[in-house]
mmCIF file of C-alpha atoms and ligand atoms in Angstrom:
data_model
loop_
_atom_site.group_PDB
_atom_site.id
_atom_site.type_symbol
_atom_site.label_atom_id
_atom_site.label_comp_id
_atom_site.label_asym_id
_atom_site.label_seq_id
_atom_site.Cartn_x
_atom_site.Cartn_y
_atom_site.Cartn_z
ATOM 1 C CA MET A 70 -3.484 23.985 4.763
ATOM 2 C CA ASP A 71 -2.273 23.409 7.960
ATOM 3 C CA GLY A 72 -0.786 19.908 8.447
ATOM 4 C CA LYS A 73 -3.127 19.402 11.687
ATOM 5 C CA PHE A 74 -4.091 15.872 12.615
ATOM 6 C CA ILE A 75 -7.145 14.654 14.808
ATOM 7 C CA LYS A 76 -7.488 11.891 16.693
ATOM 8 C CA PHE A 77 -10.573 9.310 16.249
ATOM 9 C CA GLY A 78 -9.461 6.487 18.397
ATOM 10 C CA LYS A 79 -6.345 4.892 17.221
ATOM 11 C CA ASN A 80 -6.941 6.563 14.112
ATOM 12 C CA LEU A 81 -5.368 9.870 12.994
ATOM 13 C CA VAL A 82 -6.529 11.882 10.060
ATOM 14 C CA THR A 83 -5.566 15.510 8.554
ATOM 15 C CA THR A 84 -7.585 18.185 8.740
ATOM 16 C CA ASP A 85 -6.244 19.129 5.732
ATOM 17 C CA GLU A 86 -8.399 19.011 2.644
ATOM 18 C CA PHE A 87 -7.177 18.473 -0.798
ATOM 19 C CA VAL A 88 -10.677 18.880 -2.618
ATOM 20 C CA ALA A 89 -11.985 21.956 -1.937
ATOM 21 C CA GLU A 90 -15.287 22.762 -1.006
ATOM 22 C CA GLY A 91 -17.801 24.537 -3.988
ATOM 23 C CA HIS A 92 -17.562 21.338 -6.234
ATOM 24 C CA SER A 93 -20.730 20.424 -7.654
ATOM 25 C CA PHE A 94 -21.562 16.791 -6.791
ATOM 26 C CA CYS A 95 -24.991 15.889 -5.761
ATOM 27 C CA VAL A 96 -26.381 16.329 -1.954
ATOM 28 C CA GLY A 97 -25.419 13.152 -0.340
ATOM 29 C CA CYS A 98 -23.026 11.632 -2.851
ATOM 30 C CA GLY A 99 -20.981 8.627 -1.896
ATOM 31 C CA GLU A 100 -18.069 9.490 -4.301
ATOM 32 C CA ALA A 101 -17.390 13.110 -3.027
ATOM 33 C CA LEU A 102 -17.129 11.491 0.230
ATOM 34 C CA ALA A 103 -15.124 8.337 -0.314
ATOM 35 C CA LEU A 104 -12.375 10.756 -2.982
ATOM 36 C CA ARG A 105 -12.295 13.441 -0.114
ATOM 37 C CA LEU A 106 -11.290 10.370 2.182
ATOM 38 C CA ALA A 107 -9.150 8.824 -0.167
ATOM 39 C CA CYS A 108 -7.094 12.298 -0.575
ATOM 40 C CA LYS A 109 -6.828 12.692 3.058
ATOM 41 C CA ALA A 110 -4.990 9.623 3.420
ATOM 42 C CA LEU A 111 -2.457 9.789 0.252
ATOM 43 C CA GLY A 112 -1.893 13.763 1.109
ATOM 44 C CA LYS A 113 0.267 16.238 -0.799
ATOM 45 C CA ASP A 114 2.754 14.553 -2.531
ATOM 46 C CA VAL A 115 0.511 13.107 -5.292
ATOM 47 C CA ILE A 116 -0.182 13.571 -8.888
ATOM 48 C CA ILE A 117 -3.564 12.700 -9.626
ATOM 49 C CA ALA A 118 -4.866 11.834 -13.426
ATOM 50 C CA ASN A 119 -8.712 11.366 -13.172
ATOM 51 C CA ALA A 120 -10.319 9.678 -16.101
ATOM 52 C CA THR A 121 -13.879 12.084 -17.526
ATOM 53 C CA GLY A 122 -16.556 10.977 -15.426
ATOM 54 C CA CYS A 123 -18.637 12.577 -12.487
ATOM 55 C CA ILE A 124 -15.425 13.453 -10.349
ATOM 56 C CA GLU A 125 -13.751 14.824 -12.938
ATOM 57 C CA ILE A 126 -16.907 17.127 -14.249
ATOM 58 C CA CYS A 127 -17.815 18.114 -9.972
ATOM 59 C CA THR A 128 -14.328 19.513 -9.361
ATOM 60 C CA SER A 129 -13.229 21.028 -12.408
ATOM 61 C CA PRO A 130 -15.982 23.618 -13.702
ATOM 62 C CA LEU A 131 -13.404 25.852 -15.553
ATOM 63 C CA PRO A 132 -12.063 28.339 -14.849
ATOM 64 C CA VAL A 133 -12.085 26.946 -11.128
ATOM 65 C CA THR A 134 -11.035 23.887 -9.419
ATOM 66 C CA SER A 135 -11.649 22.285 -6.365
ATOM 67 C CA TRP A 136 -7.662 20.394 -6.556
ATOM 68 C CA ARG A 137 -5.307 21.627 -4.058
ATOM 69 C CA VAL A 138 -3.271 18.736 -5.566
ATOM 70 C CA PRO A 139 -1.332 18.097 -8.998
ATOM 71 C CA TRP A 140 -4.613 16.765 -11.022
ATOM 72 C CA ILE A 141 -4.664 15.964 -14.905
ATOM 73 C CA HIS A 142 -7.770 15.347 -16.525
ATOM 74 C CA THR A 143 -7.486 12.052 -19.090
ATOM 75 C CA LEU A 144 -9.645 11.128 -21.521
ATOM 76 C CA PHE A 145 -12.219 8.129 -20.719
ATOM 77 C CA GLU A 146 -10.396 5.330 -21.439
ATOM 78 C CA ASN A 147 -6.363 5.825 -21.131
ATOM 79 C CA THR A 148 -6.072 6.748 -17.297
ATOM 80 C CA GLY A 149 -3.814 3.375 -16.653
ATOM 81 C CA ALA A 150 -1.864 4.759 -19.857
ATOM 82 C CA GLU A 151 -1.367 8.325 -19.038
ATOM 83 C CA ILE A 152 -0.513 6.938 -15.197
ATOM 84 C CA SER A 153 2.531 5.025 -16.267
ATOM 85 C CA GLY A 154 3.691 7.491 -18.654
ATOM 86 C CA ILE A 155 3.371 10.140 -15.619
ATOM 87 C CA GLU A 156 5.499 8.083 -13.527
ATOM 88 C CA ALA A 157 7.782 6.606 -15.751
ATOM 89 C CA GLY A 158 8.549 10.476 -16.853
ATOM 90 C CA LEU A 159 9.335 11.038 -12.913
ATOM 91 C CA LYS A 160 11.448 8.263 -13.031
ATOM 92 C CA ILE A 161 13.908 9.167 -15.361
ATOM 93 C CA LEU A 162 13.692 12.918 -14.348
ATOM 94 C CA MET A 163 14.877 12.239 -11.107
ATOM 95 C CA LYS A 164 17.924 9.745 -12.666
ATOM 96 C CA LYS A 165 18.850 12.131 -14.757
ATOM 97 C CA GLY A 166 19.155 14.821 -11.871
ATOM 98 C CA LYS A 167 16.650 16.766 -13.643
ATOM 99 C CA MET A 168 14.453 16.562 -10.193
ATOM 100 C CA PRO A 169 15.573 16.430 -6.965
ATOM 101 C CA GLU A 170 15.044 12.137 -5.265
ATOM 102 C CA ARG A 171 11.234 12.582 -3.977
ATOM 103 C CA ASP A 172 8.733 10.023 -3.091
ATOM 104 C CA ILE A 173 5.354 11.606 -5.201
ATOM 105 C CA LYS A 174 2.784 8.969 -5.640
ATOM 106 C CA CYS A 175 1.248 8.803 -9.077
ATOM 107 C CA VAL A 176 -2.616 8.130 -8.408
ATOM 108 C CA ALA A 177 -5.508 7.099 -11.074
ATOM 109 C CA VAL A 178 -8.762 8.181 -10.579
ATOM 110 C CA ALA A 179 -11.843 6.865 -12.770
ATOM 111 C CA GLY A 180 -15.293 5.674 -12.634
ATOM 112 C CA ASP A 181 -16.507 2.333 -12.973
ATOM 113 C CA GLY A 182 -17.718 2.981 -16.512
ATOM 114 C CA GLY A 183 -13.613 4.161 -16.859
ATOM 115 C CA THR A 184 -12.304 0.910 -15.311
ATOM 116 C CA SER A 185 -14.403 -2.129 -15.713
ATOM 117 C CA ASP A 186 -15.033 -1.149 -19.516
ATOM 118 C CA ILE A 187 -13.819 1.658 -21.782
ATOM 119 C CA GLY A 188 -10.370 1.546 -19.594
ATOM 120 C CA MET A 189 -9.668 -1.992 -18.770
ATOM 121 C CA GLN A 190 -7.156 -2.354 -21.565
ATOM 122 C CA ALA A 191 -4.767 0.460 -20.035
ATOM 123 C CA LEU A 192 -5.339 -0.456 -17.036
ATOM 124 C CA SER A 193 -4.374 -4.142 -17.652
ATOM 125 C CA GLY A 194 -0.913 -3.053 -19.218
ATOM 126 C CA ALA A 195 0.085 -0.972 -16.404
ATOM 127 C CA PHE A 196 -0.448 -3.450 -14.243
ATOM 128 C CA GLU A 197 1.237 -6.030 -16.104
ATOM 129 C CA ARG A 198 4.305 -3.699 -16.997
ATOM 130 C CA LYS A 199 4.318 -3.196 -13.010
ATOM 131 C CA HIS A 200 4.249 0.772 -13.166
ATOM 132 C CA ASP A 201 4.575 1.606 -9.242
ATOM 133 C CA PHE A 202 0.849 3.568 -9.075
ATOM 134 C CA LEU A 203 -2.351 3.375 -7.272
ATOM 135 C CA TYR A 204 -5.371 3.122 -8.872
ATOM 136 C CA LEU A 205 -9.149 4.244 -7.466
ATOM 137 C CA CYS A 206 -11.806 2.971 -8.893
ATOM 138 C CA PHE A 207 -15.327 5.028 -7.788
ATOM 139 C CA ASP A 208 -17.739 2.706 -8.515
ATOM 140 C CA ASN A 209 -21.082 3.963 -8.349
ATOM 141 C CA GLU A 210 -22.660 0.988 -10.368
ATOM 142 C CA ALA A 211 -23.393 3.260 -14.276
ATOM 143 C CA TYR A 212 -22.018 6.051 -16.255
ATOM 144 C CA MET A 213 -23.771 8.551 -13.940
ATOM 145 C CA ASN A 214 -22.314 11.375 -15.162
ATOM 146 C CA THR A 215 -23.468 11.241 -18.668
ATOM 147 C CA GLY A 216 -27.168 9.962 -17.145
ATOM 148 C CA ILE A 217 -27.245 6.514 -15.405
ATOM 149 C CA GLN A 218 -26.784 4.738 -18.171
ATOM 150 C CA ARG A 219 -25.355 0.430 -17.356
ATOM 151 C CA SER A 220 -21.926 0.064 -17.069
ATOM 152 C CA SER A 221 -20.460 -3.883 -16.618
ATOM 153 C CA ALA A 222 -20.638 -3.049 -13.477
ATOM 154 C CA THR A 223 -24.145 -2.356 -12.713
ATOM 155 C CA PRO A 224 -25.685 -5.128 -10.878
ATOM 156 C CA TYR A 225 -28.544 -7.409 -11.640
ATOM 157 C CA GLY A 226 -31.655 -6.146 -11.582
ATOM 158 C CA ALA A 227 -30.996 -2.797 -11.404
ATOM 159 C CA SER A 228 -32.883 -0.159 -14.258
ATOM 160 C CA THR A 229 -30.890 2.174 -15.800
ATOM 161 C CA THR A 230 -31.701 4.314 -18.567
ATOM 162 C CA THR A 231 -30.450 2.422 -20.830
ATOM 163 C CA ALA A 232 -31.414 -1.154 -19.539
ATOM 164 C CA PRO A 233 -34.516 0.141 -17.921
ATOM 165 C CA ALA A 234 -37.368 -2.040 -16.155
ATOM 166 C CA GLY A 235 -40.278 -2.473 -17.653
ATOM 167 C CA LYS A 236 -42.791 -4.785 -18.935
ATOM 168 C CA LEU A 237 -40.281 -6.760 -21.164
ATOM 169 C CA SER A 238 -37.030 -6.724 -18.616
ATOM 170 C CA ILE A 239 -35.982 -6.175 -14.957
ATOM 171 C CA GLY A 240 -33.061 -3.895 -15.971
ATOM 172 C CA GLN A 241 -29.833 -5.280 -16.001
ATOM 173 C CA THR A 242 -30.021 -8.861 -16.679
ATOM 174 C CA THR A 243 -25.905 -9.306 -15.939
ATOM 175 C CA TRP A 244 -24.170 -9.987 -12.770
ATOM 176 C CA LYS A 245 -21.985 -7.105 -11.766
ATOM 177 C CA LYS A 246 -18.349 -7.453 -13.133
ATOM 178 C CA ASN A 247 -15.885 -8.297 -10.539
ATOM 179 C CA MET A 248 -12.978 -6.003 -11.143
ATOM 180 C CA ALA A 249 -11.450 -6.608 -7.960
ATOM 181 C CA GLU A 250 -10.777 -10.135 -8.705
ATOM 182 C CA ILE A 251 -9.862 -8.769 -12.121
ATOM 183 C CA ALA A 252 -7.434 -6.756 -10.748
ATOM 184 C CA VAL A 253 -5.965 -10.057 -8.261
ATOM 185 C CA ALA A 254 -5.667 -11.567 -11.580
ATOM 186 C CA HIS A 255 -2.755 -9.620 -12.687
ATOM 187 C CA ASP A 256 -0.837 -10.748 -9.587
ATOM 188 C CA ILE A 257 -0.103 -7.273 -8.547
ATOM 189 C CA PRO A 258 0.913 -6.658 -4.700
ATOM 190 C CA TYR A 259 -1.805 -4.916 -3.494
ATOM 191 C CA VAL A 260 -5.779 -5.015 -4.039
ATOM 192 C CA ALA A 261 -8.847 -4.245 -2.047
ATOM 193 C CA THR A 262 -12.036 -2.896 -1.566
ATOM 194 C CA ALA A 263 -13.543 0.179 0.648
ATOM 195 C CA CYS A 264 -16.910 1.612 1.159
ATOM 196 C CA PRO A 265 -17.136 5.373 2.687
ATOM 197 C CA SER A 266 -19.268 4.016 5.395
ATOM 198 C CA TYR A 267 -16.054 2.553 6.796
ATOM 199 C CA PRO A 268 -13.580 5.699 6.829
ATOM 200 C CA PHE A 269 -10.921 4.668 8.439
ATOM 201 C CA ASP A 270 -10.781 1.124 6.870
ATOM 202 C CA LEU A 271 -10.857 3.307 3.667
ATOM 203 C CA ILE A 272 -8.495 5.917 4.519
ATOM 204 C CA ASN A 273 -6.177 2.707 5.921
ATOM 205 C CA LYS A 274 -6.586 0.853 2.481
ATOM 206 C CA VAL A 275 -5.849 3.904 0.219
ATOM 207 C CA LYS A 276 -2.719 4.510 2.271
ATOM 208 C CA LYS A 277 -1.505 1.217 1.991
ATOM 209 C CA GLY A 278 -2.370 1.608 -1.612
ATOM 210 C CA GLY A 279 0.069 4.541 -2.366
ATOM 211 C CA GLU A 280 2.689 2.933 -0.016
ATOM 212 C CA VAL A 281 3.300 -0.023 -1.783
ATOM 213 C CA LYS A 282 5.896 -0.387 -4.260
ATOM 214 C CA GLY A 283 4.157 -1.684 -7.757
ATOM 215 C CA PRO A 284 0.802 -1.225 -8.549
ATOM 216 C CA ALA A 285 -2.165 -1.490 -6.312
ATOM 217 C CA TYR A 286 -5.811 -0.981 -6.717
ATOM 218 C CA VAL A 287 -8.467 -0.651 -4.422
ATOM 219 C CA HIS A 288 -12.341 -0.390 -5.710
ATOM 220 C CA ILE A 289 -14.639 1.860 -3.484
ATOM 221 C CA PHE A 290 -17.696 1.385 -3.361
ATOM 222 C CA SER A 291 -19.662 5.081 -3.997
ATOM 223 C CA PRO A 292 -23.497 5.128 -3.388
ATOM 224 C CA CYS A 293 -25.078 7.633 -5.823
ATOM 225 C CA PRO A 294 -29.154 8.686 -4.980
ATOM 226 C CA THR A 295 -29.072 10.041 -8.201
ATOM 227 C CA GLY A 296 -28.810 7.180 -9.795
ATOM 228 C CA TRP A 297 -29.590 4.521 -7.347
ATOM 229 C CA ARG A 298 -32.845 6.706 -5.974
ATOM 230 C CA TYR A 299 -32.397 6.564 -2.150
ATOM 231 C CA PRO A 300 -33.439 9.767 -0.035
ATOM 232 C CA THR A 301 -30.221 11.770 0.488
ATOM 233 C CA ASP A 302 -29.210 11.431 4.052
ATOM 234 C CA LEU A 303 -28.770 7.365 3.499
ATOM 235 C CA ALA A 304 -25.074 6.975 1.933
ATOM 236 C CA ILE A 305 -23.764 6.252 4.930
ATOM 237 C CA GLU A 306 -26.467 3.412 5.470
ATOM 238 C CA ILE A 307 -26.805 2.170 2.260
ATOM 239 C CA GLY A 308 -22.883 1.752 1.932
ATOM 240 C CA ARG A 309 -23.224 -0.473 5.535
ATOM 241 C CA LEU A 310 -26.510 -2.383 4.060
ATOM 242 C CA ALA A 311 -23.893 -3.389 1.212
ATOM 243 C CA VAL A 312 -21.289 -5.065 3.295
ATOM 244 C CA GLU A 313 -23.328 -6.322 6.017
ATOM 245 C CA THR A 314 -25.930 -7.944 3.319
ATOM 246 C CA GLY A 315 -22.193 -9.844 1.892
ATOM 247 C CA ILE A 316 -23.564 -7.239 -1.564
ATOM 248 C CA PHE A 317 -20.099 -5.537 -1.188
ATOM 249 C CA PRO A 318 -17.381 -7.625 0.647
ATOM 250 C CA LEU A 319 -14.679 -5.437 2.446
ATOM 251 C CA TYR A 320 -11.388 -7.213 2.008
ATOM 252 C CA GLU A 321 -8.322 -6.982 1.056
ATOM 253 C CA VAL A 322 -5.438 -8.856 -1.261
ATOM 254 C CA GLU A 323 -1.694 -8.424 -0.306
ATOM 255 C CA ASN A 324 0.681 -10.135 -2.653
ATOM 256 C CA GLY A 325 -2.330 -12.803 -3.345
ATOM 257 C CA ARG A 326 -3.056 -13.742 0.021
ATOM 258 C CA TYR A 327 -6.971 -12.918 1.311
ATOM 259 C CA LYS A 328 -7.913 -11.485 4.271
ATOM 260 C CA LEU A 329 -12.031 -10.272 5.005
ATOM 261 C CA ASN A 330 -11.878 -6.937 6.768
ATOM 262 C CA ILE A 331 -15.578 -7.287 7.995
ATOM 263 C CA ASP A 332 -16.715 -10.691 8.543
ATOM 264 C CA ARG A 333 -20.305 -11.097 10.320
ATOM 265 C CA PRO A 334 -21.151 -14.384 11.468
ATOM 266 C CA LYS A 335 -24.418 -14.109 9.727
ATOM 267 C CA LEU A 336 -25.278 -11.675 6.663
ATOM 268 C CA ARG A 337 -28.493 -9.560 6.557
ATOM 269 C CA PRO A 338 -30.960 -10.569 3.892
ATOM 270 C CA VAL A 339 -29.985 -8.616 0.835
ATOM 271 C CA GLU A 340 -33.869 -7.113 0.391
ATOM 272 C CA GLU A 341 -32.726 -4.823 3.257
ATOM 273 C CA TYR A 342 -30.081 -3.442 0.956
ATOM 274 C CA LEU A 343 -32.411 -3.576 -2.180
ATOM 275 C CA LYS A 344 -35.845 -2.045 -0.509
ATOM 276 C CA PRO A 345 -34.700 1.651 -0.007
ATOM 277 C CA GLN A 346 -33.548 1.850 -3.495
ATOM 278 C CA GLY A 347 -35.661 2.970 -6.173
ATOM 279 C CA ARG A 348 -33.614 1.362 -9.128
ATOM 280 C CA PHE A 349 -34.549 -2.093 -7.100
ATOM 281 C CA ARG A 350 -37.874 -1.117 -6.366
ATOM 282 C CA HIS A 351 -39.704 -3.033 -9.311
ATOM 283 C CA LEU A 352 -38.066 -6.500 -7.760
ATOM 284 C CA LEU A 353 -40.521 -9.256 -6.964
ATOM 285 C CA ASP A 354 -39.382 -12.389 -4.677
ATOM 286 C CA GLY A 355 -38.182 -14.836 -7.181
ATOM 287 C CA GLU A 356 -35.576 -12.077 -8.405
ATOM 288 C CA ILE A 357 -34.897 -11.487 -4.884
ATOM 289 C CA ALA A 358 -34.198 -15.085 -3.972
ATOM 290 C CA LYS A 359 -31.986 -14.883 -7.310
ATOM 291 C CA ILE A 360 -29.988 -11.820 -6.147
ATOM 292 C CA GLN A 361 -29.669 -13.764 -2.323
ATOM 293 C CA GLU A 362 -28.852 -17.030 -3.874
ATOM 294 C CA HIS A 363 -26.002 -15.357 -5.841
ATOM 295 C CA VAL A 364 -24.378 -13.396 -2.684
ATOM 296 C CA ASN A 365 -24.284 -16.311 -0.833
ATOM 297 C CA GLU A 366 -22.501 -18.082 -3.677
ATOM 298 C CA GLU A 367 -19.818 -15.009 -4.346
ATOM 299 C CA TYR A 368 -19.499 -14.575 -0.323
ATOM 300 C CA ALA A 369 -18.611 -18.541 0.473
ATOM 301 C CA LYS A 370 -15.981 -18.468 -2.985
ATOM 302 C CA LEU A 371 -14.653 -15.252 -0.874
ATOM 303 C CA LYS A 372 -14.307 -17.073 2.363
ATOM 304 C CA ALA A 373 -13.281 -20.330 1.016
ATOM 305 C CA LYS A 374 -9.855 -18.296 -0.509
ATOM 306 C CA VAL A 375 -9.625 -16.434 2.835
ATOM 307 C CA ALA A 376 -9.949 -19.418 4.437
ATOM 308 C CA CYS A 377 -6.678 -20.775 2.622
ATOM 309 C CA PHE A 378 -4.436 -18.674 4.117
ATOM 310 C CA ALA A 379 -6.083 -18.602 7.817
ATOM 311 C CA ALA A 380 -3.552 -19.841 10.424
HETATM 312 C C1 TPP B 548 -14.185 7.504 -25.581
HETATM 313 C C2 TPP B 548 -15.558 8.569 -24.843
HETATM 314 N N1 TPP B 548 -16.458 8.139 -24.732
HETATM 315 C C3 TPP B 548 -17.651 8.195 -23.929
HETATM 316 C C4 TPP B 548 -17.311 9.602 -23.487
HETATM 317 C C5 TPP B 548 -18.786 10.313 -22.692
HETATM 318 N N2 TPP B 548 -18.522 9.866 -21.055
HETATM 319 C C6 TPP B 548 -18.064 10.619 -20.434
HETATM 320 S S1 TPP B 548 -17.932 10.228 -19.083
HETATM 321 C C7 TPP B 548 -19.218 9.106 -19.173
HETATM 322 C C8 TPP B 548 -19.488 8.082 -17.745
HETATM 323 C C9 TPP B 548 -18.725 7.498 -17.163
HETATM 324 O O1 TPP B 548 -19.376 6.892 -16.207
HETATM 325 P P1 TPP B 548 -18.056 6.196 -14.923
HETATM 326 O O2 TPP B 548 -16.697 5.842 -15.525
HETATM 327 O O3 TPP B 548 -18.713 5.655 -14.630
HETATM 328 O O4 TPP B 548 -17.625 7.375 -14.235
HETATM 329 P P2 TPP B 548 -19.296 8.209 -13.150
HETATM 330 O O5 TPP B 548 -19.976 9.383 -13.972
HETATM 331 O O6 TPP B 548 -20.201 7.382 -12.854
HETATM 332 O O7 TPP B 548 -18.529 9.491 -11.809
HETATM 333 C C10 TPP B 548 -19.302 8.939 -20.488
HETATM 334 C C11 TPP B 548 -19.984 8.013 -21.140
HETATM 335 C C12 TPP B 548 -16.261 10.029 -23.508
HETATM 336 N N3 TPP B 548 -15.603 10.986 -22.424
HETATM 337 N N4 TPP B 548 -15.385 9.516 -24.331
HETATM 338 MG MG1 MG B 549 -20.088 5.246 -13.020
#
């Protein structure tokens, strides 16, 4: 690692790679790209606690590892508790003079299953105790690592191995749990949504989340060619469509104040996002219209919250 930076317009991005090549992510994995960018934003002075899931499996096939920063594998359910302990431990070691005072970022990394489902309680506790940490949820909208099982972050209408579409069902029959809003409800200083199709936006948000004192949460949309069944060269396009249709808006909430980072005057129809993906291929016009209506409503609610803080 040489600590050099490349300039992209106004943005400086390090050439250092903190997650080395040689990992086993699928070709075209949006999560791998998002992780690489997030780690560039954080730099080397971090400790990462990583819940089991695709990221952990693909970066740490014993006896080798892709991690070039301190990293610990946690259970599926306890990332929030583990990062709390790491943060409290560092604090006490520095206070007692057992290690020099240093700014070390404590970062938790987990999937949507590890966050919205099984890890929710530990995360909620860590938010509530106001530990100084950043939590990154890499949301590929199912339990991908174990074979594409539905999670509470799986969107309505998507076919998964445990909620398959067929004669009796359209697949997932519930709306996606809004994890970013659940984080906001904990009254923490920083919450944001990000997507690797907007790399500088993602880098800036992860950087900000790492610098904030107290808990911060960044929810990262992570397109998955294997589980979503789209061609492997479409990850960036799928992410962009999710944002431009309003399915996954990019916004920040700083000390309770909402800001929309990308706001198109007119959203694209959700159909453009749904059509290229095999997991939605069975949806008929009526179901697509229902999804469109839901997206319109959710987007309008978000815009209303943003409007509260405008001017
Ligand atoms: C208590 C417990 N239940 C189930 C598992 C099996 N398991 C490991 S990873 C995983 C899925 C992870 O899904 P997610 O958090 O969305 O991450 P992804 O693999 O999709 O990136 C499951 C079910 C486990 N390790 N521990
Ligand atoms: Mg997942």
